[in-house]
Amino acid sequence: MEKVVNMSHWRRKLVLWMIMVVQLSLFLSVSSTEIHARKLLKDNDINTNDVRLHISDRQVIIDNGLVEVTIENPSGYLIGIKYKEMENVLERRNHNSNRGYWDIVWDDDAYDKLETKHVEVITQTNDIVELSFTKTWNSKNHGKTLPLNIQKRYIVRRGISGVYMYGIFERQEDFPEAHMYQIRIAFKLKEDKFRFMAISDTIQRVMPQSEDRIKGHSKPLDFKEAVLLTNPSNPDLKGEVDDKYQYSTENKDNKLNGWISDYDAVGFWIMTPSNEFRTGGPHKQDLTSHVGPTALSMFVSTHYTGTKIDTFYKEGEGWKKVFGPVLIYLNSASSKDDDHRKILWDDAKRQLSEEIESWPYNFTRSEDFPHSQQRGQVNGQLLVQDRYMDKQLMQAKSAFVGLAAPGEVDSWQKEGKGYQFWTQTDKIGRFNIKNVRPGVYNLYAWIHGFIGSYKLDLNITIQPENKIELGTLIYDPPRNGPTLWEIGIPDRTAAEFFIPEPYPQYVNSITNDGADKFRQYGLWDRYSNIYRDSDLVYTVGASNYSKDWFFAHVPRKTGDDRYRPTTWQIKYNLQDVNNRGTYTLQMAIAAASFAEVEVRFNDPNSDRPHFTTRRIGYDNAVPRHGIHGLYRLYSIEVPEYRFRKGNNTIYLTQTRSDNPFEAVMYDYIRLEGPNSLV
């Protein structure tokens, strides 16, 4: 009996020892993000305060014990956010209308900050407060104010150190026509506090101050947004270029941006958990944060598309849309932590993940924002059929598949009024588009490695809780014959082509390496520097597009700020010419700005080109440091008599040269022989 007791005793010790080993291993495996989160929890303490609301004639205050949000009554301007020891993270020196505000750019560059007239309490409990600031358009103000009914919503929740914001905008059918070129929320933060900006894991930096951009501290460059810092308040920034467009990013990546006050170890972040309310699709580029310090939540703009994106609202056309919600999130760490920036950034990413997981939010109280049970989904599989590449069907790996307003192929990239829902396929081409608002859509897709775009010729009607199974869809990319040669990768960007080193005097250190190198200032003028005496010549089989094909087809600088058209040559050899068929030049354009490409075959001096794009594009991607704009594809049929056995040359002339920014970026070029398949 004594032995049994002893055995039980040792078993208990063994179990305790094993538990200690497991706990130790779990502790050692804790990620740095989790450690940072624990530091933040200790600093913030878990807050269980009720959400309190106080309304007076001049302002509305919502306080949950973590943040105190002050909104001007009845204008709806966000005039204060108190957090920790910071009485206001917004710039108190600014007018109330210039701290946290919505704005819209409409007809003839008119500017409306959406000042409202009334406030309504939508929800008030111990856990949540939701307010709506409203204005109804009056026809007596025709031509003076934006014809739009406005609701600006604010939500503060228990335990969340921030404020949710969304807008509900409506145009009734009898409203006069109007353009709405830009819709956004802007925040102007305390300039003496917030100096460090972060918009991605790689783009984070100490920023210049607004005074550094004025005369005496900087030198203006070729366009108004860009300056060379000559005498900045921070001497470490001397000799760098500052330009807000260097920090633009695609919608699909524009989920988190913000600022850090190093002295207080406080972060201010804009979180966008969904892109359903943004325009132009997942690849539309737009602004994030920039000198001010300014933080932006962009919903609609003509950046990188020009007026090709649909921003025109006709009389007789009713319209209503919800923009957001987005979360304005604040966090803090100990200023004694040397890595407080990383702690704050990692915590912001953690919070963003929670917001994405919670989408669509179930705490909003507007019938115009459907919750998850009021939405539907679409499933299917996308395959590719290109018999010149593979006799079998190919899986559309990592393809972008989306639902957008009914239209033509690729119309989604110019669609500016409705909602869009996008996902990427898995490795065998399956897709699942979740949480789709009720409505009528078309399904669109494009696939890396294949030219053109897919559109399902079927209207898809989404109703609450329905699940639509589309089965297997097959995309036949444009193809008329076998590939004779190709330049580039069909990926809708010019990123794979040669991007030169910037001029040493025009460097922004944060965008100098890797995938962001194209963001450097002045790269367009490097073409004239590299090709001093003659234009680009690319020899198929000998040249390498990553080294020998300049990323943008720009004019040549001839001195005295004058430019002239440029003609690029593609030299190649044909062992034979098929006299019984038609050849095809597939020319995919990644961006175009007031440009025209003329195509000639073997005769550079012919009066009339074989093909011209005519003037195309308002993308302005070159000066705004974009590597793409709107996608265009030209399938150019070429009769056999344009070719000859042996050496051939294609001449691409970009004819416009009024300024250095009239340019195109090629995505991909391919010459196909005549159809050889029965």
XYZ file of C-alpha atoms in Angstrom:
678
model
C 0.000 0.000 0.000
C 2.860 2.341 0.789
C 4.361 1.705 -2.665
C 1.078 2.618 -4.340
C 0.930 5.894 -2.424
C 4.495 6.686 -3.426
C 3.735 5.909 -7.071
C 0.742 8.270 -6.989
C 2.954 10.945 -5.459
C 5.539 10.632 -8.221
C 2.849 10.578 -10.895
C 1.520 13.906 -9.580
C 5.038 15.364 -9.643
C 5.544 14.091 -13.193
C 2.277 15.657 -14.350
C 3.170 18.989 -12.719
C 6.610 18.886 -14.320
C 5.081 18.232 -17.763
C 2.641 21.130 -17.307
C 5.530 23.436 -16.430
C 7.423 22.332 -19.563
C 4.392 22.999 -21.775
C 3.834 26.431 -20.202
C 7.502 27.298 -20.675
C 7.428 26.255 -24.327
C 4.277 28.283 -24.902
C 5.896 31.294 -23.282
C 9.004 30.966 -25.441
C 6.885 30.642 -28.586
C 4.968 33.860 -27.976
C 5.399 36.141 -30.989
C 6.770 39.652 -30.753
C 3.326 40.926 -31.756
C 1.758 39.163 -28.775
C 4.439 40.558 -26.453
C 3.778 44.046 -27.819
C 0.049 43.523 -27.325
C 0.664 42.613 -23.691
C 2.720 45.758 -23.219
C -0.170 47.756 -24.633
C -2.683 46.002 -22.402
C -0.618 46.800 -19.352
C -0.353 50.403 -20.456
C -4.002 50.835 -21.374
C -5.538 48.554 -18.750
C -8.760 46.816 -19.729
C -11.448 49.483 -19.613
C -15.027 48.652 -18.659
C -16.429 52.176 -18.460
C -19.883 52.909 -19.840
C -20.175 55.029 -22.965
C -21.440 58.471 -21.954
C -23.044 61.158 -24.115
C -23.338 64.881 -23.417
C -25.060 67.249 -25.858
C -24.962 71.030 -25.615
C -25.811 73.831 -28.009
C -22.266 74.050 -29.327
C -20.821 70.580 -29.099
C -21.437 66.904 -28.542
C -19.105 64.807 -26.384
C -18.922 60.999 -26.366
C -16.660 59.434 -23.736
C -15.966 55.737 -23.132
C -13.109 56.142 -20.668
C -10.499 55.475 -23.350
C -11.240 58.304 -25.763
C -13.278 61.463 -25.469
C -14.665 62.501 -28.856
C -15.896 66.071 -29.352
C -18.038 67.021 -32.362
C -19.201 70.528 -33.167
C -22.971 70.909 -32.988
C -24.669 71.011 -35.472
C -21.926 71.178 -38.161
C -20.740 67.628 -37.530
C -17.062 68.639 -37.637
C -14.823 66.421 -35.502
C -13.004 69.010 -33.406
C -11.378 66.984 -30.672
C -10.168 63.533 -29.624
C -8.762 63.321 -26.121
C -6.553 60.302 -25.512
C -4.335 59.543 -22.515
C -2.497 62.722 -21.543
C -3.126 64.378 -24.923
C -6.003 66.828 -24.551
C -6.512 66.788 -28.306
C -4.681 64.764 -30.938
C -6.107 67.087 -33.608
C -4.513 70.452 -34.360
C -6.232 72.924 -32.034
C -4.748 75.921 -33.855
C -6.873 75.039 -36.880
C -10.416 76.251 -37.389
C -13.067 73.760 -36.277
C -13.773 72.960 -39.928
C -10.147 72.006 -40.525
C -9.436 69.287 -37.963
C -11.511 66.200 -38.755
C -13.939 66.589 -41.630
C -15.570 65.136 -44.719
C -15.179 66.975 -47.984
C -16.326 66.637 -51.580
C -14.874 68.287 -54.679
C -17.722 68.882 -57.100
C -18.585 70.947 -60.199
C -15.858 73.314 -61.433
C -13.587 72.478 -58.480
C -16.138 73.676 -55.918
C -15.271 72.465 -52.438
C -17.860 71.398 -49.859
C -16.996 70.315 -46.297
C -20.484 68.925 -45.724
C -21.457 71.151 -42.827
C -24.675 69.781 -41.371
C -27.707 71.382 -39.714
C -29.074 68.828 -37.250
C -27.940 66.088 -34.890
C -29.918 62.962 -34.007
C -29.181 60.291 -31.422
C -29.523 56.953 -33.217
C -28.414 54.655 -30.379
C -27.557 55.358 -26.769
C -26.770 52.519 -24.364
C -24.028 51.806 -21.852
C -22.199 49.903 -24.606
C -22.546 52.121 -27.640
C -23.522 55.580 -28.851
C -24.310 56.319 -32.494
C -25.051 59.843 -33.719
C -26.158 61.177 -37.080
C -25.414 64.725 -38.261
C -27.682 65.583 -41.177
C -28.479 68.115 -43.853
C -31.206 67.968 -46.500
C -30.531 69.811 -49.748
C -32.844 72.725 -50.518
C -33.592 73.603 -54.142
C -33.397 77.293 -53.176
C -29.629 76.761 -53.027
C -29.423 75.499 -56.597
C -25.986 76.316 -57.997
C -24.683 77.408 -54.602
C -24.437 74.189 -52.620
C -23.827 70.565 -53.540
C -27.168 68.875 -54.368
C -26.831 66.061 -51.866
C -28.610 64.846 -48.733
C -26.040 64.154 -46.038
C -25.781 61.906 -42.992
C -22.465 61.841 -41.127
C -22.449 59.038 -38.566
C -20.225 58.667 -35.489
C -20.054 55.551 -33.284
C -18.183 55.090 -29.998
C -18.211 51.639 -28.392
C -17.299 50.336 -24.979
C -13.696 49.143 -24.785
C -12.597 50.486 -28.193
C -10.065 53.326 -28.116
C -11.385 55.095 -31.152
C -14.374 56.312 -33.116
C -16.109 54.749 -36.121
C -17.186 57.084 -38.916
C -19.376 56.548 -41.952
C -21.458 58.620 -44.324
C -24.795 58.049 -46.032
C -25.174 60.277 -49.077
C -28.265 60.502 -51.246
C -29.378 62.229 -54.438
C -33.067 62.247 -55.259
C -34.223 62.001 -58.851
C -35.192 65.669 -59.099
C -31.759 66.916 -57.976
C -29.833 68.861 -60.654
C -26.912 67.180 -62.359
C -23.509 67.342 -60.704
C -20.020 65.890 -60.747
C -18.535 64.614 -57.497
C -14.853 64.156 -58.273
C -13.580 63.436 -54.788
C -15.098 62.148 -51.530
C -12.936 61.643 -48.457
C -12.417 62.161 -44.719
C -9.368 64.201 -43.683
C -7.658 64.606 -40.319
C -5.165 67.318 -39.383
C -3.117 66.190 -36.392
C -1.058 68.147 -33.868
C 2.020 69.211 -35.782
C 4.236 69.556 -32.728
C 3.486 65.952 -31.768
C 2.957 63.691 -34.762
C 6.144 63.498 -36.837
C 6.433 59.790 -37.732
C 4.246 58.390 -40.522
C 3.534 54.727 -41.318
C 1.521 53.353 -44.233
C 3.023 49.863 -44.641
C 5.652 47.563 -43.144
C 8.284 49.118 -45.427
C 7.119 52.721 -45.851
C 7.570 54.377 -42.469
C 9.531 57.526 -41.776
C 10.027 60.777 -39.908
C 8.267 63.370 -42.041
C 8.937 67.022 -42.844
C 6.733 69.681 -41.283
C 4.342 71.798 -43.302
C 6.593 74.846 -42.907
C 9.384 72.894 -44.618
C 7.472 73.066 -47.894
C 7.288 76.871 -48.070
C 9.668 79.289 -49.755
C 12.972 79.591 -47.944
C 12.822 75.998 -46.757
C 12.262 74.206 -50.045
C 12.547 74.493 -53.790
C 9.482 73.859 -56.009
C 9.914 71.143 -58.609
C 8.133 70.306 -61.867
C 4.652 70.145 -60.345
C 3.133 71.784 -57.307
C 2.956 68.711 -55.063
C 6.711 68.079 -55.239
C 9.385 70.126 -53.442
C 13.076 69.668 -52.722
C 13.810 70.240 -49.043
C 16.671 72.748 -48.879
C 16.435 74.043 -45.312
C 14.070 71.763 -43.370
C 13.503 71.969 -39.633
C 14.981 68.471 -39.398
C 18.465 68.661 -40.978
C 18.444 64.907 -41.614
C 15.838 65.519 -44.332
C 17.870 68.102 -46.250
C 18.210 67.215 -49.923
C 15.184 64.909 -50.012
C 12.062 65.274 -52.134
C 8.654 65.491 -50.501
C 5.577 64.672 -52.559
C 2.314 63.259 -51.222
C 1.876 61.026 -54.271
C 4.982 59.051 -53.326
C 2.867 57.511 -50.569
C -0.101 56.450 -52.706
C -1.151 52.819 -52.672
C -3.720 50.494 -54.250
C -7.160 50.093 -52.697
C -6.481 46.453 -51.882
C -3.463 47.489 -49.793
C -4.839 50.752 -48.410
C -6.225 49.355 -45.162
C -4.065 51.056 -42.538
C -2.213 54.351 -42.397
C -1.411 56.822 -39.661
C 0.995 58.718 -37.466
C 2.979 58.320 -34.242
C 3.841 60.921 -31.621
C 7.231 59.711 -30.415
C 7.302 61.900 -27.318
C 3.966 60.518 -26.082
C 4.313 57.064 -27.722
C 0.782 57.507 -29.111
C -0.470 56.266 -32.469
C -3.323 57.635 -34.608
C -4.578 55.206 -37.252
C -7.202 55.042 -40.003
C -8.465 51.491 -40.499
C -10.477 50.446 -43.545
C -11.635 46.850 -43.099
C -13.447 46.638 -46.447
C -13.092 48.143 -49.919
C -16.716 47.569 -50.921
C -17.496 51.301 -50.859
C -14.362 52.477 -52.693
C -14.430 53.061 -56.435
C -12.339 51.777 -59.325
C -11.683 48.254 -58.083
C -8.842 46.700 -56.067
C -6.014 48.283 -58.079
C -7.228 51.872 -58.035
C -4.448 53.944 -56.453
C -5.050 56.762 -54.022
C -3.552 58.962 -51.342
C -2.902 57.875 -47.752
C -1.043 60.164 -45.326
C 1.239 63.086 -46.090
C 2.879 66.207 -44.651
C 0.590 68.198 -42.398
C 0.493 65.898 -40.527
C -2.509 64.787 -42.571
C -4.232 61.401 -42.548
C -6.781 60.558 -45.237
C -9.557 58.064 -45.799
C -10.183 58.220 -49.551
C -13.431 56.933 -51.032
C -13.718 58.556 -54.481
C -11.121 60.379 -56.571
C -9.860 60.837 -60.111
C -6.274 60.086 -59.079
C -4.538 57.747 -61.558
C -7.677 57.496 -63.701
C -8.535 61.063 -64.586
C -12.100 61.856 -65.519
C -12.465 58.449 -67.169
C -13.843 57.261 -63.850
C -17.580 57.899 -63.670
C -18.262 60.767 -61.277
C -21.163 62.383 -63.149
C -24.673 62.234 -61.660
C -27.515 63.040 -64.031
C -30.750 64.745 -63.166
C -33.405 62.072 -62.969
C -30.919 59.538 -61.623
C -31.539 58.641 -57.988
C -28.524 57.464 -55.999
C -27.683 56.488 -52.439
C -24.489 55.080 -51.013
C -22.860 54.302 -47.681
C -19.160 55.158 -47.370
C -17.522 53.283 -44.502
C -17.544 52.658 -41.626
C -13.859 53.236 -41.026
C -12.266 53.158 -37.585
C -10.127 55.973 -36.209
C -8.039 54.038 -33.687
C -5.641 55.326 -31.033
C -3.086 53.311 -29.103
C -0.165 53.916 -26.789
C 2.987 52.302 -25.488
C 5.597 53.263 -22.956
C 7.830 56.055 -24.220
C 10.640 54.219 -22.448
C 10.385 51.390 -24.979
C 13.007 51.870 -27.680
C 10.788 49.926 -30.057
C 7.577 51.812 -29.300
C 7.020 52.506 -33.013
C 7.002 48.805 -33.797
C 4.802 48.112 -30.775
C 2.234 50.671 -31.946
C 2.345 49.544 -35.589
C 1.991 45.873 -34.682
C -0.916 46.632 -32.375
C -2.601 48.663 -35.106
C -2.259 45.685 -37.462
C -3.711 43.417 -34.790
C -6.711 45.718 -34.361
C -7.153 45.921 -38.121
C -7.309 42.118 -38.272
C -10.088 42.164 -35.691
C -12.004 44.787 -37.680
C -11.668 42.755 -40.897
C -12.840 39.623 -39.073
C -15.875 41.553 -37.761
C -16.916 42.862 -41.194
C -19.691 43.613 -41.947
C -20.244 45.244 -38.578
C -23.350 44.222 -36.668
C -23.485 47.283 -34.384
C -24.418 49.942 -36.945
C -28.017 51.137 -36.840
C -28.818 52.146 -40.385
C -31.090 50.224 -42.719
C -28.735 51.291 -45.499
C -25.876 49.203 -44.056
C -26.863 45.515 -44.255
C -25.480 43.126 -41.654
C -24.045 39.727 -42.578
C -27.389 37.897 -42.486
C -28.744 40.458 -44.965
C -26.034 39.735 -47.527
C -25.243 36.961 -49.988
C -22.269 35.205 -51.545
C -21.084 33.903 -54.911
C -18.894 30.824 -55.410
C -17.280 29.259 -58.444
C -14.101 28.169 -60.176
C -12.234 29.962 -62.957
C -10.165 28.103 -65.551
C -8.224 29.358 -68.568
C -8.281 27.985 -72.082
C -5.356 28.949 -74.288
C -4.463 26.062 -76.571
C -1.279 27.763 -77.729
C 0.004 27.575 -74.169
C -1.496 24.260 -73.048
C -3.896 21.852 -74.702
C -5.522 21.271 -71.317
C -7.545 23.749 -69.288
C -5.329 25.738 -66.934
C -6.115 26.764 -63.382
C -6.537 30.507 -62.832
C -4.252 30.810 -59.813
C -4.507 33.976 -57.698
C -6.817 35.623 -60.208
C -8.737 38.704 -59.115
C -12.466 37.992 -59.297
C -15.086 40.572 -58.411
C -18.668 41.744 -58.540
C -19.381 45.284 -59.741
C -22.110 47.220 -61.501
C -23.202 45.756 -64.856
C -21.122 47.065 -67.730
C -18.568 46.227 -70.380
C -15.407 44.190 -69.898
C -13.076 46.120 -67.572
C -15.761 48.746 -66.858
C -15.218 48.100 -63.133
C -11.963 50.083 -63.208
C -13.905 53.187 -64.256
C -16.996 52.548 -62.137
C -17.441 55.314 -59.571
C -20.917 55.078 -58.053
C -21.734 51.596 -56.822
C -20.241 48.900 -54.604
C -17.583 46.372 -55.573
C -16.641 43.051 -53.971
C -13.350 41.356 -54.862
C -11.398 38.289 -53.887
C -8.537 36.175 -55.237
C -8.790 32.589 -56.373
C -6.942 29.748 -54.702
C -4.326 27.594 -56.440
C -6.952 25.708 -58.457
C -9.001 28.768 -59.389
C -11.807 28.495 -56.835
C -13.307 31.707 -55.486
C -15.757 32.696 -52.763
C -17.056 36.273 -52.733
C -18.664 36.804 -49.330
C -20.820 39.445 -47.696
C -22.195 40.942 -50.903
C -24.846 43.622 -50.550
C -28.189 42.948 -52.239
C -28.196 44.259 -55.785
C -27.536 43.423 -59.419
C -23.953 42.809 -60.511
C -21.742 41.447 -63.248
C -18.828 39.155 -62.463
C -15.415 40.261 -63.717
C -11.900 38.808 -63.480
C -8.340 39.155 -64.682
C -5.533 36.637 -64.379
C -1.817 37.225 -63.899
C 0.036 35.944 -66.954
C -2.856 36.365 -69.407
C -3.881 39.430 -71.378
C -7.370 40.858 -71.395
C -10.192 40.464 -68.900
C -13.044 38.087 -68.193
C -16.689 39.013 -67.853
C -19.552 36.602 -67.249
C -22.392 37.525 -69.616
C -25.005 37.173 -66.934
C -26.563 39.568 -64.465
C -26.189 38.237 -60.928
C -28.904 39.277 -58.484
C -27.902 39.088 -54.835
C -30.611 38.716 -52.219
C -30.240 38.370 -48.443
C -28.756 35.045 -47.328
C -28.655 33.574 -50.838
C -25.672 31.550 -51.994
C -25.078 31.449 -55.726
C -23.012 28.605 -57.196
C -21.673 29.504 -60.632
C -19.812 26.257 -61.191
C -16.831 26.225 -63.565
C -16.198 29.310 -65.680
C -13.747 29.300 -68.591
C -11.801 32.330 -69.770
C -10.549 32.429 -73.357
C -7.924 35.200 -73.383
C -7.411 37.138 -76.630
C -5.310 34.978 -78.909
C -5.190 34.671 -82.720
C -2.058 32.605 -83.200
C 1.176 31.253 -81.720
C 3.575 33.521 -79.864
C 6.505 34.593 -82.029
C 7.992 36.794 -79.296
C 6.878 38.724 -76.232
C 8.089 41.604 -74.054
C 7.122 41.900 -70.391
C 4.649 40.094 -68.157
C 0.877 40.490 -68.502
C 0.238 41.838 -64.999
C -1.314 45.276 -65.717
C 1.759 47.158 -64.484
C 5.110 48.292 -65.828
C 6.893 47.134 -62.674
C 8.942 44.442 -64.430
C 10.612 46.895 -66.805
C 13.760 48.949 -66.286
C 13.358 51.530 -63.536
C 16.444 53.754 -63.401
C 18.274 55.062 -60.396
C 16.976 58.516 -59.429
C 19.052 61.626 -59.781
C 21.136 61.887 -56.577
C 19.711 65.339 -55.853
C 16.105 64.090 -56.010
C 16.018 61.133 -53.645
C 13.366 60.109 -51.164
C 15.188 57.606 -48.968
C 12.104 55.615 -48.032
C 11.193 54.735 -51.644
C 14.653 53.965 -52.953
C 14.718 50.187 -52.890
C 12.822 47.173 -54.073
C 9.192 47.291 -55.040
C 8.835 51.020 -54.297
C 11.694 52.243 -56.469
C 9.311 53.576 -59.129
C 8.052 56.165 -56.614
C 11.212 58.264 -56.894
C 10.918 61.779 -58.271
C 12.166 62.728 -61.759
C 12.561 59.262 -63.270
C 10.877 60.466 -66.480
C 13.824 62.762 -67.245
C 16.294 59.912 -66.783
C 15.200 58.626 -70.196
C 16.769 61.629 -71.947
C 19.856 61.186 -69.833
C 20.260 57.485 -70.645
C 19.268 57.737 -74.324
C 21.152 60.901 -75.195
C 21.589 60.483 -78.922
C 18.909 58.067 -80.052
C 15.807 56.353 -78.785
C 15.358 52.919 -77.260
C 16.062 49.904 -79.451
C 15.007 46.472 -78.218
C 16.312 43.372 -79.971
C 14.267 40.236 -79.434
C 16.495 37.380 -78.309
C 19.322 39.654 -77.222
C 17.737 42.360 -75.057
C 16.328 41.856 -71.562
C 13.138 43.759 -70.760
C 14.126 44.255 -67.107
C 17.278 46.078 -68.232
C 16.606 47.364 -71.744
C 12.939 48.428 -71.806
C 12.381 51.763 -70.057
C 9.350 51.667 -67.767
C 7.608 54.656 -69.436
C 7.494 55.778 -73.049
C 8.098 59.489 -72.489
C 9.130 62.428 -74.706
C 12.787 63.369 -75.099
C 14.051 66.488 -73.370
C 15.936 68.677 -75.854
C 16.839 71.593 -73.585
C 15.162 74.826 -72.528
C 12.265 72.760 -71.162
C 11.368 71.580 -74.624
C 10.467 68.025 -75.550
C 10.013 66.051 -78.748
C 8.251 62.788 -79.647
C 10.161 59.530 -79.311
C 10.151 56.381 -81.425
C 11.088 53.031 -79.929
C 12.163 50.131 -82.110
C 11.566 46.406 -81.647
C 13.943 44.398 -83.855
C 13.306 40.730 -84.505
C 13.900 38.005 -87.072
C 11.334 35.933 -88.943
C 12.621 32.722 -90.480
C 9.618 32.673 -92.758
C 6.468 34.671 -93.528
C 3.104 32.958 -93.782
C 1.434 34.404 -96.876
C -1.939 32.858 -96.097
C -2.781 34.394 -92.773
C -2.957 37.496 -90.627
C -0.532 38.326 -87.828
C -1.570 40.027 -84.573
C 0.287 42.476 -82.378
C -1.126 42.340 -78.849
C -0.280 45.633 -77.140
C -1.388 46.005 -73.524
C -1.087 49.467 -71.973
C -0.654 49.860 -68.209
C -1.107 53.660 -68.141
C -1.601 56.580 -70.508
C -1.589 60.334 -70.033
C -2.604 62.566 -72.971
C -0.574 60.210 -75.158
C -0.802 58.647 -78.596
C 1.052 55.564 -79.820
C 1.505 55.097 -83.553
C 2.587 51.661 -84.790
C 4.528 51.145 -88.034
C 6.001 47.994 -89.521
C 9.372 48.156 -91.284
C 8.805 51.694 -92.579
C 9.427 54.445 -89.992
C 8.808 57.202 -92.533
C 5.374 56.203 -93.774
C 2.971 59.138 -93.616
C 0.209 57.069 -92.097
C 0.855 54.566 -89.325
C -0.586 51.087 -89.615
C -2.326 51.692 -86.280
C -2.807 54.535 -83.822
C -4.350 54.576 -80.366
C -5.280 58.212 -80.996
C -5.009 60.392 -77.913
C -5.663 58.337 -74.810
C -5.559 58.640 -71.066
C -5.800 61.047 -68.185
C -4.028 58.777 -65.706
C -1.150 61.145 -64.891
C 0.681 58.126 -63.480
C 4.173 59.326 -64.437
C 4.358 62.508 -62.307
C 2.291 60.896 -59.548
C 4.742 58.010 -59.213
C 2.290 55.300 -60.168
C 3.456 52.181 -61.975
C 0.090 51.801 -63.671
C -3.182 53.603 -64.340
C -6.124 52.295 -66.370
C -5.581 49.086 -68.326
C -6.093 49.068 -72.096
C -5.596 46.291 -74.624
C -5.175 46.691 -78.376
C -5.297 43.603 -80.607
C -3.806 44.914 -83.844
C -4.279 42.757 -86.917
C -1.415 42.987 -89.388
C -1.521 41.563 -92.947
C 1.360 39.347 -94.002
C 2.717 41.860 -96.543
C 3.851 44.104 -93.682
C 6.515 41.519 -92.814
C 9.542 40.119 -94.584
C 11.702 37.080 -94.207
C 14.701 37.865 -92.027
C 15.088 41.088 -90.069
C 12.021 43.148 -89.207
C 11.395 46.246 -87.098
C 8.307 47.565 -85.366
C 8.326 51.306 -84.674
C 6.343 52.625 -81.708
C 6.055 56.422 -81.764
C 4.657 58.353 -78.808
C 3.624 61.494 -80.678
C 2.698 63.880 -77.853
C 5.387 66.069 -76.339
C 3.921 69.257 -74.872
C 5.311 68.276 -71.484
C 7.346 65.413 -69.973
C 4.288 63.711 -68.525
C 2.561 62.889 -71.809
C 3.456 59.238 -71.802
C 2.379 55.633 -71.852
C 3.472 52.670 -69.784
C 3.351 49.346 -71.558
C 2.180 46.273 -69.716
C 3.008 43.626 -72.301
C 3.617 43.294 -76.046
C 3.316 40.079 -78.045
C 3.542 39.277 -81.750
C 1.398 36.339 -82.817
C 1.667 34.410 -86.040
C -1.361 33.367 -88.115
C -3.708 30.785 -86.658
C -2.119 27.338 -86.934
C -4.764 25.332 -85.073
C -7.458 23.451 -86.953
